[in-house]
mmCIF file of C-alpha atoms in Angstrom:
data_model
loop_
_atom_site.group_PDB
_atom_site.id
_atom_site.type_symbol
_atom_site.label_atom_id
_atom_site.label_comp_id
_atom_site.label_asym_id
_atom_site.label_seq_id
_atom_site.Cartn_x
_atom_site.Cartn_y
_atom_site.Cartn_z
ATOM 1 C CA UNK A 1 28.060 151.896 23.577
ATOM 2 C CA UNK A 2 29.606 153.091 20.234
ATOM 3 C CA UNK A 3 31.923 149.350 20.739
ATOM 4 C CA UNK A 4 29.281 147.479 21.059
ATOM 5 C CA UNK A 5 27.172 148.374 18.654
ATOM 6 C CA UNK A 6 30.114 148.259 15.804
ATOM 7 C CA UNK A 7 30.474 144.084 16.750
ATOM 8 C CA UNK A 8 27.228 143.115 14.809
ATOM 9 C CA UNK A 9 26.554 139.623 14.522
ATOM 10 C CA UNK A 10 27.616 139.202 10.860
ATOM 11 C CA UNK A 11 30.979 141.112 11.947
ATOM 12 C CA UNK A 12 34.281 138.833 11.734
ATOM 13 C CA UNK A 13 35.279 138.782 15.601
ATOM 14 C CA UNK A 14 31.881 137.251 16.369
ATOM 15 C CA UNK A 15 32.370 134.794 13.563
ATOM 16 C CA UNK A 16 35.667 133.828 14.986
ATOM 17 C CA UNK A 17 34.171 133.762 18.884
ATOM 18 C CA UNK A 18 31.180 131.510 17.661
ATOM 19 C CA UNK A 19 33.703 128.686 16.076
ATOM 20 C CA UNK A 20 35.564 128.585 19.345
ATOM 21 C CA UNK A 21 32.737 127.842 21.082
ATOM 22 C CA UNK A 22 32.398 124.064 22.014
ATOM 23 C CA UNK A 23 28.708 123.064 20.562
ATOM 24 C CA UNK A 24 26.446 120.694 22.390
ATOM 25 C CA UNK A 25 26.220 118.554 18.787
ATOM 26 C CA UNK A 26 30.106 118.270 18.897
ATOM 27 C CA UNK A 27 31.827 117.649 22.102
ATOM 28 C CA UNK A 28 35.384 118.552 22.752
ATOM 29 C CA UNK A 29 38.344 115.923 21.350
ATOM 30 C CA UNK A 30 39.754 113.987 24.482
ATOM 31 C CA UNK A 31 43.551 114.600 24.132
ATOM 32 C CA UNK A 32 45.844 112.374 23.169
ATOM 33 C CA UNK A 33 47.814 109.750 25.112
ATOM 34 C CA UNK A 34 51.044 109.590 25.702
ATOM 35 C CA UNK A 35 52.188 106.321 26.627
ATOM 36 C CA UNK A 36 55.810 106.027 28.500
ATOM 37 C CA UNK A 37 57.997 102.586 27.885
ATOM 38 C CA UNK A 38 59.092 102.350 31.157
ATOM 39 C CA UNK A 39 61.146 99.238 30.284
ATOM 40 C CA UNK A 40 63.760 101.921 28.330
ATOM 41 C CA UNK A 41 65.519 102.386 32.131
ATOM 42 C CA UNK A 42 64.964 98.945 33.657
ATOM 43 C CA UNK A 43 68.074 96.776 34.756
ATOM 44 C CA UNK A 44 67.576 94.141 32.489
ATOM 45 C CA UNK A 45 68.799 90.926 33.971
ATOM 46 C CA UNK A 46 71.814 88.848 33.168
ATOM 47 C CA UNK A 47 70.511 85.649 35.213
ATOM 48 C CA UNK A 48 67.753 84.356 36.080
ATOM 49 C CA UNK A 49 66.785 81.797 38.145
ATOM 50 C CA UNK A 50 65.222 78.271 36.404
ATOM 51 C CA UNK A 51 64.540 79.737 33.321
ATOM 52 C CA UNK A 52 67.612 80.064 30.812
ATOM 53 C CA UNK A 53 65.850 80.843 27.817
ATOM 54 C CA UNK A 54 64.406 83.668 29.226
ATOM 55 C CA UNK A 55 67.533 85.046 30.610
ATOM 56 C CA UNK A 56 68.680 84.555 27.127
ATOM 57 C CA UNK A 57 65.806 86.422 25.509
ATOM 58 C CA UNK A 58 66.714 89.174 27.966
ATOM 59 C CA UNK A 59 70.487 89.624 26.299
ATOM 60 C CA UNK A 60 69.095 89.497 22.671
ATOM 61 C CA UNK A 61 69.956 92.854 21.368
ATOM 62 C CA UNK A 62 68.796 94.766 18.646
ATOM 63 C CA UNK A 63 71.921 94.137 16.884
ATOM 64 C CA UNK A 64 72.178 90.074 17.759
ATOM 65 C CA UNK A 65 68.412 90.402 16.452
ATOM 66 C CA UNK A 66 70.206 90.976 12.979
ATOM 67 C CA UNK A 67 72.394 88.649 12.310
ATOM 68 C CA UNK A 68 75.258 90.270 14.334
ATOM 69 C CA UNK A 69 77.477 88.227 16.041
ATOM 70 C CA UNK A 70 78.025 88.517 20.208
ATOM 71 C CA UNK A 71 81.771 89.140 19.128
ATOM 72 C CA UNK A 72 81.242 92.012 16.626
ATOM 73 C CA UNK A 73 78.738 93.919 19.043
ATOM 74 C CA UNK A 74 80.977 93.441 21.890
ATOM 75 C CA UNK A 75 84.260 95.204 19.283
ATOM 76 C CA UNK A 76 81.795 98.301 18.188
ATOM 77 C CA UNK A 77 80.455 98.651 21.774
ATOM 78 C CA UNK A 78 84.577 99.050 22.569
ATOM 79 C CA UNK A 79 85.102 101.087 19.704
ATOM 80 C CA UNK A 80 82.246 103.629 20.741
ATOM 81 C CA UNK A 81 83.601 103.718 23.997
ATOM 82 C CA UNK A 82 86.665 104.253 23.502
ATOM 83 C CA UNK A 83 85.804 107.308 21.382
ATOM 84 C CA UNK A 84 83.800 108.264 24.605
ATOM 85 C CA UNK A 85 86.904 108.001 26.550
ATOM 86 C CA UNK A 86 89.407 109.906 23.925
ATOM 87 C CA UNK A 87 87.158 112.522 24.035
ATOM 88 C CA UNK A 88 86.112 113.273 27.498
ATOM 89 C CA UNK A 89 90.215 113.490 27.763
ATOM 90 C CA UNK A 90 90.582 116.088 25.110
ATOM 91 C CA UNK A 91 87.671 118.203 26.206
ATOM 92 C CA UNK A 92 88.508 117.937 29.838
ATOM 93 C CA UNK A 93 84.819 116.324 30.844
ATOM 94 C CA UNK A 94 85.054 114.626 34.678
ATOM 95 C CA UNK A 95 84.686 110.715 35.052
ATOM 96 C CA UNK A 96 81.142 111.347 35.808
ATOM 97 C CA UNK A 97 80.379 112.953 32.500
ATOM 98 C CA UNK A 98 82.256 109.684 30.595
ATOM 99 C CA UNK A 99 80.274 107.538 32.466
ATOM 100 C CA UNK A 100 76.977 108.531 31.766
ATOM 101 C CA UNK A 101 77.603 109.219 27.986
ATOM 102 C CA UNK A 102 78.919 105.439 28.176
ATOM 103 C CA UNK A 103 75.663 104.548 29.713
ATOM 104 C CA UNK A 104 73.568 106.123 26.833
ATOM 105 C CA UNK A 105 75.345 104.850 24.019
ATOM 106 C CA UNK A 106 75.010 101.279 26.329
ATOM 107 C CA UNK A 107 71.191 101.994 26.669
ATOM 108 C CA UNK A 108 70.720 102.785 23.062
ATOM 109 C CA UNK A 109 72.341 99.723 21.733
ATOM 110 C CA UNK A 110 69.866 97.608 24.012
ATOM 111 C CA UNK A 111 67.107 99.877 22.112
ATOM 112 C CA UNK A 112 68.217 100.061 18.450
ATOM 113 C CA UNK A 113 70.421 98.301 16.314
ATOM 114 C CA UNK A 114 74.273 98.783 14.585
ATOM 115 C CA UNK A 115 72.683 98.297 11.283
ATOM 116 C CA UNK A 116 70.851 101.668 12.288
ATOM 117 C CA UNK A 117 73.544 103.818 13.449
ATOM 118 C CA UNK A 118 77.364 103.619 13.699
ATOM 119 C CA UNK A 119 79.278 104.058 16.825
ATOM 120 C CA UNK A 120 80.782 107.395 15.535
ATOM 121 C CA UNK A 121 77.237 109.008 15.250
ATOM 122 C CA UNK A 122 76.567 107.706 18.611
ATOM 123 C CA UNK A 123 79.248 108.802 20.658
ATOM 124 C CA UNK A 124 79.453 112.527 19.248
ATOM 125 C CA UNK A 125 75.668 112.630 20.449
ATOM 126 C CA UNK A 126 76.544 110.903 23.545
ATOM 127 C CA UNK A 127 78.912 113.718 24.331
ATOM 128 C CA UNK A 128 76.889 116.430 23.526
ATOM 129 C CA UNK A 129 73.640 114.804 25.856
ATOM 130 C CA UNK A 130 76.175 113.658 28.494
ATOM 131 C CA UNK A 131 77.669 117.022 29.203
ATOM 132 C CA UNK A 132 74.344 118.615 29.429
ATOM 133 C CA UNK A 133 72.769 116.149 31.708
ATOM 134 C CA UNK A 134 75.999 116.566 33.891
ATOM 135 C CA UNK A 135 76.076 120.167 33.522
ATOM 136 C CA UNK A 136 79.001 119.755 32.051
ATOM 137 C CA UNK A 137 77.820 121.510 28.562
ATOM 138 C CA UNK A 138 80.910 121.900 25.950
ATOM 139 C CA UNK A 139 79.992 123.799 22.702
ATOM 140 C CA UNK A 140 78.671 121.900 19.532
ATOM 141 C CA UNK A 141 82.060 123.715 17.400
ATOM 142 C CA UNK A 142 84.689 122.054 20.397
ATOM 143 C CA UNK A 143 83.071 118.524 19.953
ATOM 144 C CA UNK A 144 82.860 118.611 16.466
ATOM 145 C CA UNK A 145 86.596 119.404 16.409
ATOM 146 C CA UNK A 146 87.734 116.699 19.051
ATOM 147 C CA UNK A 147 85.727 114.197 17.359
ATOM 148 C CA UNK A 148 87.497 115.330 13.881
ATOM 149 C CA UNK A 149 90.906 115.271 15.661
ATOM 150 C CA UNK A 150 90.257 111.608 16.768
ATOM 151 C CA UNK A 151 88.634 110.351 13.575
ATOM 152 C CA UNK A 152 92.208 111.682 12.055
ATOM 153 C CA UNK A 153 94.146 110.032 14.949
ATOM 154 C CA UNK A 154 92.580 106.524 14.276
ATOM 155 C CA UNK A 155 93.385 106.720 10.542
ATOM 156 C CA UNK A 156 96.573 106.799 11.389
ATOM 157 C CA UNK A 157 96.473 104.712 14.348
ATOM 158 C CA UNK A 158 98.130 107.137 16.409
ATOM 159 C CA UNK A 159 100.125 105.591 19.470
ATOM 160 C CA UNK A 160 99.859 101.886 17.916
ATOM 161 C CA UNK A 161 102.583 99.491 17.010
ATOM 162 C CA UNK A 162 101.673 98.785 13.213
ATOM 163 C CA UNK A 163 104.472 96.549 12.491
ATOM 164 C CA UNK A 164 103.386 94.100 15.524
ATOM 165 C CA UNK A 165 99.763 94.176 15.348
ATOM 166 C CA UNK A 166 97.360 94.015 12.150
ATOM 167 C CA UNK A 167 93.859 93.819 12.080
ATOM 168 C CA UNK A 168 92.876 92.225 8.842
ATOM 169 C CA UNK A 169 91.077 93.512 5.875
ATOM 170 C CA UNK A 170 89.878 96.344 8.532
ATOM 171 C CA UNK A 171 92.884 97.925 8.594
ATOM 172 C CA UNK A 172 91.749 100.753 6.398
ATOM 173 C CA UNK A 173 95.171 102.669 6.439
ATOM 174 C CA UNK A 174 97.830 100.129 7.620
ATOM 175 C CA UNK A 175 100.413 101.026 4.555
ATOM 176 C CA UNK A 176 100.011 104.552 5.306
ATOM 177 C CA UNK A 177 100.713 103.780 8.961
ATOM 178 C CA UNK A 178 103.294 101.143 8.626
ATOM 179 C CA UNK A 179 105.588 104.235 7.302
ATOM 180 C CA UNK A 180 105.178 106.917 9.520
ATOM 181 C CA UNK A 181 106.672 106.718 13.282
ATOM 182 C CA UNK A 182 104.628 108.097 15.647
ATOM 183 C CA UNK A 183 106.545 112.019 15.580
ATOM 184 C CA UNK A 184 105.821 112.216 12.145
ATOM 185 C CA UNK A 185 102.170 111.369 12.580
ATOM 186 C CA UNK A 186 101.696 113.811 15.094
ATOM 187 C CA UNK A 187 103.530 116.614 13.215
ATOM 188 C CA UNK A 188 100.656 115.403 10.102
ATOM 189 C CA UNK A 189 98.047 115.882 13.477
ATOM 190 C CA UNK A 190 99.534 119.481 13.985
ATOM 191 C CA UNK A 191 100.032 120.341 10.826
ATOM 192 C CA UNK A 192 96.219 119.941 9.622
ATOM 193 C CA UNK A 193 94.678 123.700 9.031
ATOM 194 C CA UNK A 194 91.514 124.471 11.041
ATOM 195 C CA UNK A 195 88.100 123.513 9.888
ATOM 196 C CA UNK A 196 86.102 126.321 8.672
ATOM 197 C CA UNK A 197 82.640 126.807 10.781
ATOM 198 C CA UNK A 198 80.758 127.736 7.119
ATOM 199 C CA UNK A 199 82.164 124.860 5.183
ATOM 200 C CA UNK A 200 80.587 121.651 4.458
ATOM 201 C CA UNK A 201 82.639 119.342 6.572
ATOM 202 C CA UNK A 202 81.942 121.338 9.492
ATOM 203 C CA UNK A 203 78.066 120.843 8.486
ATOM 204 C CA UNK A 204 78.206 117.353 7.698
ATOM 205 C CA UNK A 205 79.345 116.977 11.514
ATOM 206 C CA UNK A 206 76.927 119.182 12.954
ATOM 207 C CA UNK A 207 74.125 117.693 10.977
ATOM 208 C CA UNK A 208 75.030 114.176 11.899
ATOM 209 C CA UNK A 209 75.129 115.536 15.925
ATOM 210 C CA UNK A 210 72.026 117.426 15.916
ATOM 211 C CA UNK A 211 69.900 114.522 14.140
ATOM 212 C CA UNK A 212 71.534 111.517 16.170
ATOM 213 C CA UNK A 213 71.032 113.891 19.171
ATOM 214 C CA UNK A 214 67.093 113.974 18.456
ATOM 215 C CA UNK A 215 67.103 109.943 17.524
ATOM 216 C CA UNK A 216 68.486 109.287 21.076
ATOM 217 C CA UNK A 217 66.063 111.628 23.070
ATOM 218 C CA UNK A 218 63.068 110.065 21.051
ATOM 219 C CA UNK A 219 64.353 106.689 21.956
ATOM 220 C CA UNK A 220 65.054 107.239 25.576
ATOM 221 C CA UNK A 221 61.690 109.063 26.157
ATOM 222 C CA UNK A 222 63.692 112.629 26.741
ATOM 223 C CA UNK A 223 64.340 111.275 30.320
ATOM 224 C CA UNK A 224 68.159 110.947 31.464
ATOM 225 C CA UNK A 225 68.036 112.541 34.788
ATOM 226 C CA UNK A 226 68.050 109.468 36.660
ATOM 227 C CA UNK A 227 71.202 108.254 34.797
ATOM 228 C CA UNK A 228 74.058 109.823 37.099
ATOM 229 C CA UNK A 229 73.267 108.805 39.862
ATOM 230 C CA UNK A 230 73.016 105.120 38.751
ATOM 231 C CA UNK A 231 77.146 105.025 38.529
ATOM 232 C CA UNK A 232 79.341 102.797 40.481
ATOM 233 C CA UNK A 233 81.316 105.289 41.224
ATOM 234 C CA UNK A 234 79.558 107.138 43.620
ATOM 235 C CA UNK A 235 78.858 103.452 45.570
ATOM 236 C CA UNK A 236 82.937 103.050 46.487
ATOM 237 C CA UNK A 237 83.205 105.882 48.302
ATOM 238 C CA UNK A 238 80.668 105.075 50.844
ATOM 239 C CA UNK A 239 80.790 101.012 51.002
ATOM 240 C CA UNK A 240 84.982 101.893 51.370
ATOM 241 C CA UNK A 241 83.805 104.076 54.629
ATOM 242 C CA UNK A 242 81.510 100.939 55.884
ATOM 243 C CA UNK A 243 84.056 98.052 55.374
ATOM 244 C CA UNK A 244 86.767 100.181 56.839
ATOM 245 C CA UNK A 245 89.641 100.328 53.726
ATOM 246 C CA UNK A 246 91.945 103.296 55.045
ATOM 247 C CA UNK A 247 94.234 102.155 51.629
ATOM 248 C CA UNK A 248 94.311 105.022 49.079
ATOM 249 C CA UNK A 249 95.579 102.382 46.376
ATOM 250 C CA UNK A 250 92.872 100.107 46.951
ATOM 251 C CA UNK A 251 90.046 102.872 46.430
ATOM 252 C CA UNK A 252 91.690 104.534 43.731
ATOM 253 C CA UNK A 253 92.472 100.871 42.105
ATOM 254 C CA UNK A 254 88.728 100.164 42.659
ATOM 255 C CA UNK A 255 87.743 103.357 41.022
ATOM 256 C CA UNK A 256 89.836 102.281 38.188
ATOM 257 C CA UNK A 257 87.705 99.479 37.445
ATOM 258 C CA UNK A 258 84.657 101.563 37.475
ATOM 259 C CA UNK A 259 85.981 103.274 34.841
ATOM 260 C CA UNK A 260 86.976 100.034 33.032
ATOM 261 C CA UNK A 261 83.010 98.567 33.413
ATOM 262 C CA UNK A 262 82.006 101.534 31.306
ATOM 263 C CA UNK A 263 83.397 100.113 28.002
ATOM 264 C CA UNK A 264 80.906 97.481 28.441
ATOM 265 C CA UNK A 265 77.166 97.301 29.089
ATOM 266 C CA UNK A 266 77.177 95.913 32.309
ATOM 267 C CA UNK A 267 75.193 99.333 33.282
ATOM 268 C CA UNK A 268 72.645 97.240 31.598
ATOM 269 C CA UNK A 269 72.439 94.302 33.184
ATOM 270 C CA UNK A 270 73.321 94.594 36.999
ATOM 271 C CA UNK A 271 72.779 97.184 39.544
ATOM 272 C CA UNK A 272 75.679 100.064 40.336
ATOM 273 C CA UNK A 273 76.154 98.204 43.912
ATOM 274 C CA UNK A 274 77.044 94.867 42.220
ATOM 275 C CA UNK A 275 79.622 96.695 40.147
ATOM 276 C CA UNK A 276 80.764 98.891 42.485
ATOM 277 C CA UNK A 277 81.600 95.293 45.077
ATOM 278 C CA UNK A 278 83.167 93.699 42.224
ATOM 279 C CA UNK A 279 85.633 96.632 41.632
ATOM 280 C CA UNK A 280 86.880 96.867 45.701
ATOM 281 C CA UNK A 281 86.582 92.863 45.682
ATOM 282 C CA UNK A 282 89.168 92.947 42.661
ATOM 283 C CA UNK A 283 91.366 96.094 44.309
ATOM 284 C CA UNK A 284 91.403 94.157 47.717
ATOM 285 C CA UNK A 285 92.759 91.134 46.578
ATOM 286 C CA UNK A 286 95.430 92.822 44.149
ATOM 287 C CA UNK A 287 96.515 94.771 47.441
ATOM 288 C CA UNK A 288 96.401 91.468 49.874
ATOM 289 C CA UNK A 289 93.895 93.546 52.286
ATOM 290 C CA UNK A 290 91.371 91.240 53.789
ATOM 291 C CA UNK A 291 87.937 91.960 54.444
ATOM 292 C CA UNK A 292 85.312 90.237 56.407
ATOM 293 C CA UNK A 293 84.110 87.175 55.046
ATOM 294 C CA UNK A 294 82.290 85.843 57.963
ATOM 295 C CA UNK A 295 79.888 85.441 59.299
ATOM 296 C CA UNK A 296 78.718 86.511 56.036
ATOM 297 C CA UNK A 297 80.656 88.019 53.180
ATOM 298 C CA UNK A 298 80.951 91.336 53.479
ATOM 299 C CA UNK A 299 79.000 91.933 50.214
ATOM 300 C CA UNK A 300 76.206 90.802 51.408
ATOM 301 C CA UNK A 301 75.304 93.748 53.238
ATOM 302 C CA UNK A 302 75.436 95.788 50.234
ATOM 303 C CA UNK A 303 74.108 93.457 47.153
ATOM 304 C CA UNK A 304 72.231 90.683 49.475
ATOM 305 C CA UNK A 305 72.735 87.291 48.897
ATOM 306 C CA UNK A 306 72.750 84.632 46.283
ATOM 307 C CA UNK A 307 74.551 87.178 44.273
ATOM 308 C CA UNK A 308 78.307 85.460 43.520
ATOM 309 C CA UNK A 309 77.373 84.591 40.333
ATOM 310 C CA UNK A 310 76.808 87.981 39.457
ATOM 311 C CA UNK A 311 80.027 88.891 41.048
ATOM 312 C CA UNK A 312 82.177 86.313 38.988
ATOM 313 C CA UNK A 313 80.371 87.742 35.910
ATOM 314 C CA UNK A 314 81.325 91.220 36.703
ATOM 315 C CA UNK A 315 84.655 90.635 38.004
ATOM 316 C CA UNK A 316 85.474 88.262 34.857
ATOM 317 C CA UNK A 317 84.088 91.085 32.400
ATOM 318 C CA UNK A 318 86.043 94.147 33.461
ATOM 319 C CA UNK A 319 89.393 92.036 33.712
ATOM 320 C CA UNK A 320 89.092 90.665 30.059
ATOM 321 C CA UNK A 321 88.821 94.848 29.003
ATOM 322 C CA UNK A 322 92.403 95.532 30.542
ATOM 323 C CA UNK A 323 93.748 92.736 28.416
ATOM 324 C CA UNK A 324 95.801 94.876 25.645
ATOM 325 C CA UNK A 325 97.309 91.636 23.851
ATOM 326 C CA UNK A 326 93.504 90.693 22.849
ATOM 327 C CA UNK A 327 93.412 92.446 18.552
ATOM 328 C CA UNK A 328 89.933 93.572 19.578
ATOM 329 C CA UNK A 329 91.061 95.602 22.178
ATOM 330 C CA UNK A 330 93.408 97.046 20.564
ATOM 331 C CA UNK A 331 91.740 97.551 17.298
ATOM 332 C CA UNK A 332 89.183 99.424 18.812
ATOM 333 C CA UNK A 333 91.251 102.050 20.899
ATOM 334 C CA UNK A 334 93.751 102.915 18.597
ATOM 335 C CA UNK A 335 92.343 101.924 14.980
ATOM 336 C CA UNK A 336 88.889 103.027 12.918
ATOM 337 C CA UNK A 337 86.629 100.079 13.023
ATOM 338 C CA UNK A 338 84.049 100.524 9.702
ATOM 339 C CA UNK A 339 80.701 100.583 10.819
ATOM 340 C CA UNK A 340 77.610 97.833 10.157
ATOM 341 C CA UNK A 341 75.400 99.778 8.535
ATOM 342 C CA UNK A 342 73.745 98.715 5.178
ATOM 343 C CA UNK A 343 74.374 101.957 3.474
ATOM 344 C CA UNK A 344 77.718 103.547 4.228
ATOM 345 C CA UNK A 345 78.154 105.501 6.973
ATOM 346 C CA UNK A 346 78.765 109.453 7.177
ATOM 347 C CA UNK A 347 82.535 108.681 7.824
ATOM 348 C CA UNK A 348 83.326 105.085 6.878
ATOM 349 C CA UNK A 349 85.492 104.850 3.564
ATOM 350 C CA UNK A 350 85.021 105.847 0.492
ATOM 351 C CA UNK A 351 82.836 108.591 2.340
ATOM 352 C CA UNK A 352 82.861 112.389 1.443
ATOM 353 C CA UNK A 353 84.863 113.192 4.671
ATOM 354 C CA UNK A 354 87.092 110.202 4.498
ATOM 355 C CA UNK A 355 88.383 111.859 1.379
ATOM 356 C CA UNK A 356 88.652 115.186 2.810
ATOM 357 C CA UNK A 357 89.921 114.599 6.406
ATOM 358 C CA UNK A 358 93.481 115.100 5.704
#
């Protein structure tokens, strides 16, 4: 009784219980709506049927959007790949892991454009995301530090024959590199002193990762569960069982050009079982084992039919990756391509850590 009586109606707790109270002259605020895109995960397609301009309209990227040539896309869609690649080898991540970090940089290119954000931004993200979605997690400090390793490497185009190839005005450090053979670029490599956790290269990494890391969850709608298990891979083991291929070179060829498709957004356009049947068409025939062909190819259990066009595409694609003599190829696995962006990005020249990376 003494409790009750000390709440009296002036008191501050019944003040505070009145204003929470819902009144019938204002009703309660509906909440908000959160609308999903659900086109952000949608295959979107490379052909289609009596209607070329909007199969056309369905490749426009962001980036082509812009003024950006098919040409230069394709090189920084390489380039960020091939960063993807260098370091899933240096942190030990499995194929799966490379695969789907290819797939979001892929995705996010289809979403926003290279005059937004550089490939370098991108695939340190990538990394990070990929690795968690995998459950493959690697620390923030040992991706910083493989991505600083490589952005050294590619200065110094690191494995590349200098004197034989040259990539133009692009070629930010081709006199440097012209001089040095490749043991005395990787004693530079060994030679560089660890980077300091509390200095401000180490932040200006870390700040790029955790900010490009938010940019591609926003964009993606914070779902990328779904994305490994959309990876050829995982369609070659089983369609080898079906069609009977007892040849370890054929499936491990095949899985080779899985792993070739992810330097290129075909993830994009075409279902995993398309690319999975292009990569054990393409093994088969470099091995001379036949496979059924009647009475129906023996894709068409997998894909359905009408789909040879796709096929050709596919199969076309991946072989034009593994063609080293092409500059672009080249330039973009063993060289640093500048990025698009209308103001500089964090690490193109003339930056703060291009002067300091050495």
């Amino acid at each position: 009784l003494r409790i009750l009586s000390a709440i009296t109606v002036g008191s501050p707790w019944t003040m505070a219980m009145a204003a929470t109270q819902p009144t019938p002259s204002s009703p309660a605020r509906a909440p908000k709506k959160c609308v999903v895109d659900k086109t952000i995960h949608t295959t979107l397609p490379f052909f289609i049927e009596d209607n070329e301009t909007l199969a056309k309209s369905a490749r426009l990227t962001p980036s082509a959007s812009d003024g950006i040539s098919p040409t230069m896309e394709r090189l920084h869609r390489l380039h960020g790949t091939s960063l993807l690649l260098d370091a899933a080898t240096l942190l030990c991540l499995p194929p799966s892991t490379y695969a789907t970090a290819c797939t979001i940089l892929h995705r996010m290119y289809h979403r926003i454009s290279l005059l937004q954000h550089c490939v370098w931004s991108m695939a340190v993200a990538c990394t990070l995301l990929a690795g968690k979605v995998e459950e493959e997690p690697r620390t923030v400090r040992s991706i910083i530090m493989t991505f600083a390793h490589i952005y050294r490497r590619r200065r110094l185009r690191f494995g590349d024959d200098v004197g034989k190839y040259s990539y133009g005005a692009a070629d930010c450090e081709a006199v440097t590199s012209a001089l040095l053979v490749n043991d005395e670029k990787e004693n530079i490599l060994r030679s560089v002193k660890p980077m300091s956790m509390g200095g401000p290269v180490y932040a200006e990494w870390k700040d790029i990762l955790l900010d490009m890391e938010n940019v591609i969850l926003k964009t993606l709608g914070f779902t990328l569960h779904w994305i490994p298990d959309s990876h050829p891979h995982k369609f070659i083991l089983y369609f080898v069982r079906v069609i009977e291929i007892e040849s370890k070179e054929v499936v491990q060829e095949a899985w080779n050009y899985c792993n070739d498709s992810c330097h290129l957004d075909l993830c994009v356009h075409y279902d995993p079982e398309v690319i999975a049947c292009a990569a054990i068409l393409m093994a088969s025939f470099n091995n001379n084992v036949e496979l059924p062909l009647l009475p129906q190819p023996w894709w068409e259990v997998f894909i359905g039919p009408n789909r040879n066009a796709h096929l050709s595409v596919v199969c076309n694609s991946i072989l034009a990756v593994g063609d080293e003599n092409e500059l672009d190829i080249r330039r973009s696995k063993y060289a640093f391509v500048p990025s698009l962006m209308e103001e500089p990005s964090f690490n193109d020249p003339d930056s703060y850590l291009w002067s300091v990376a050495d």
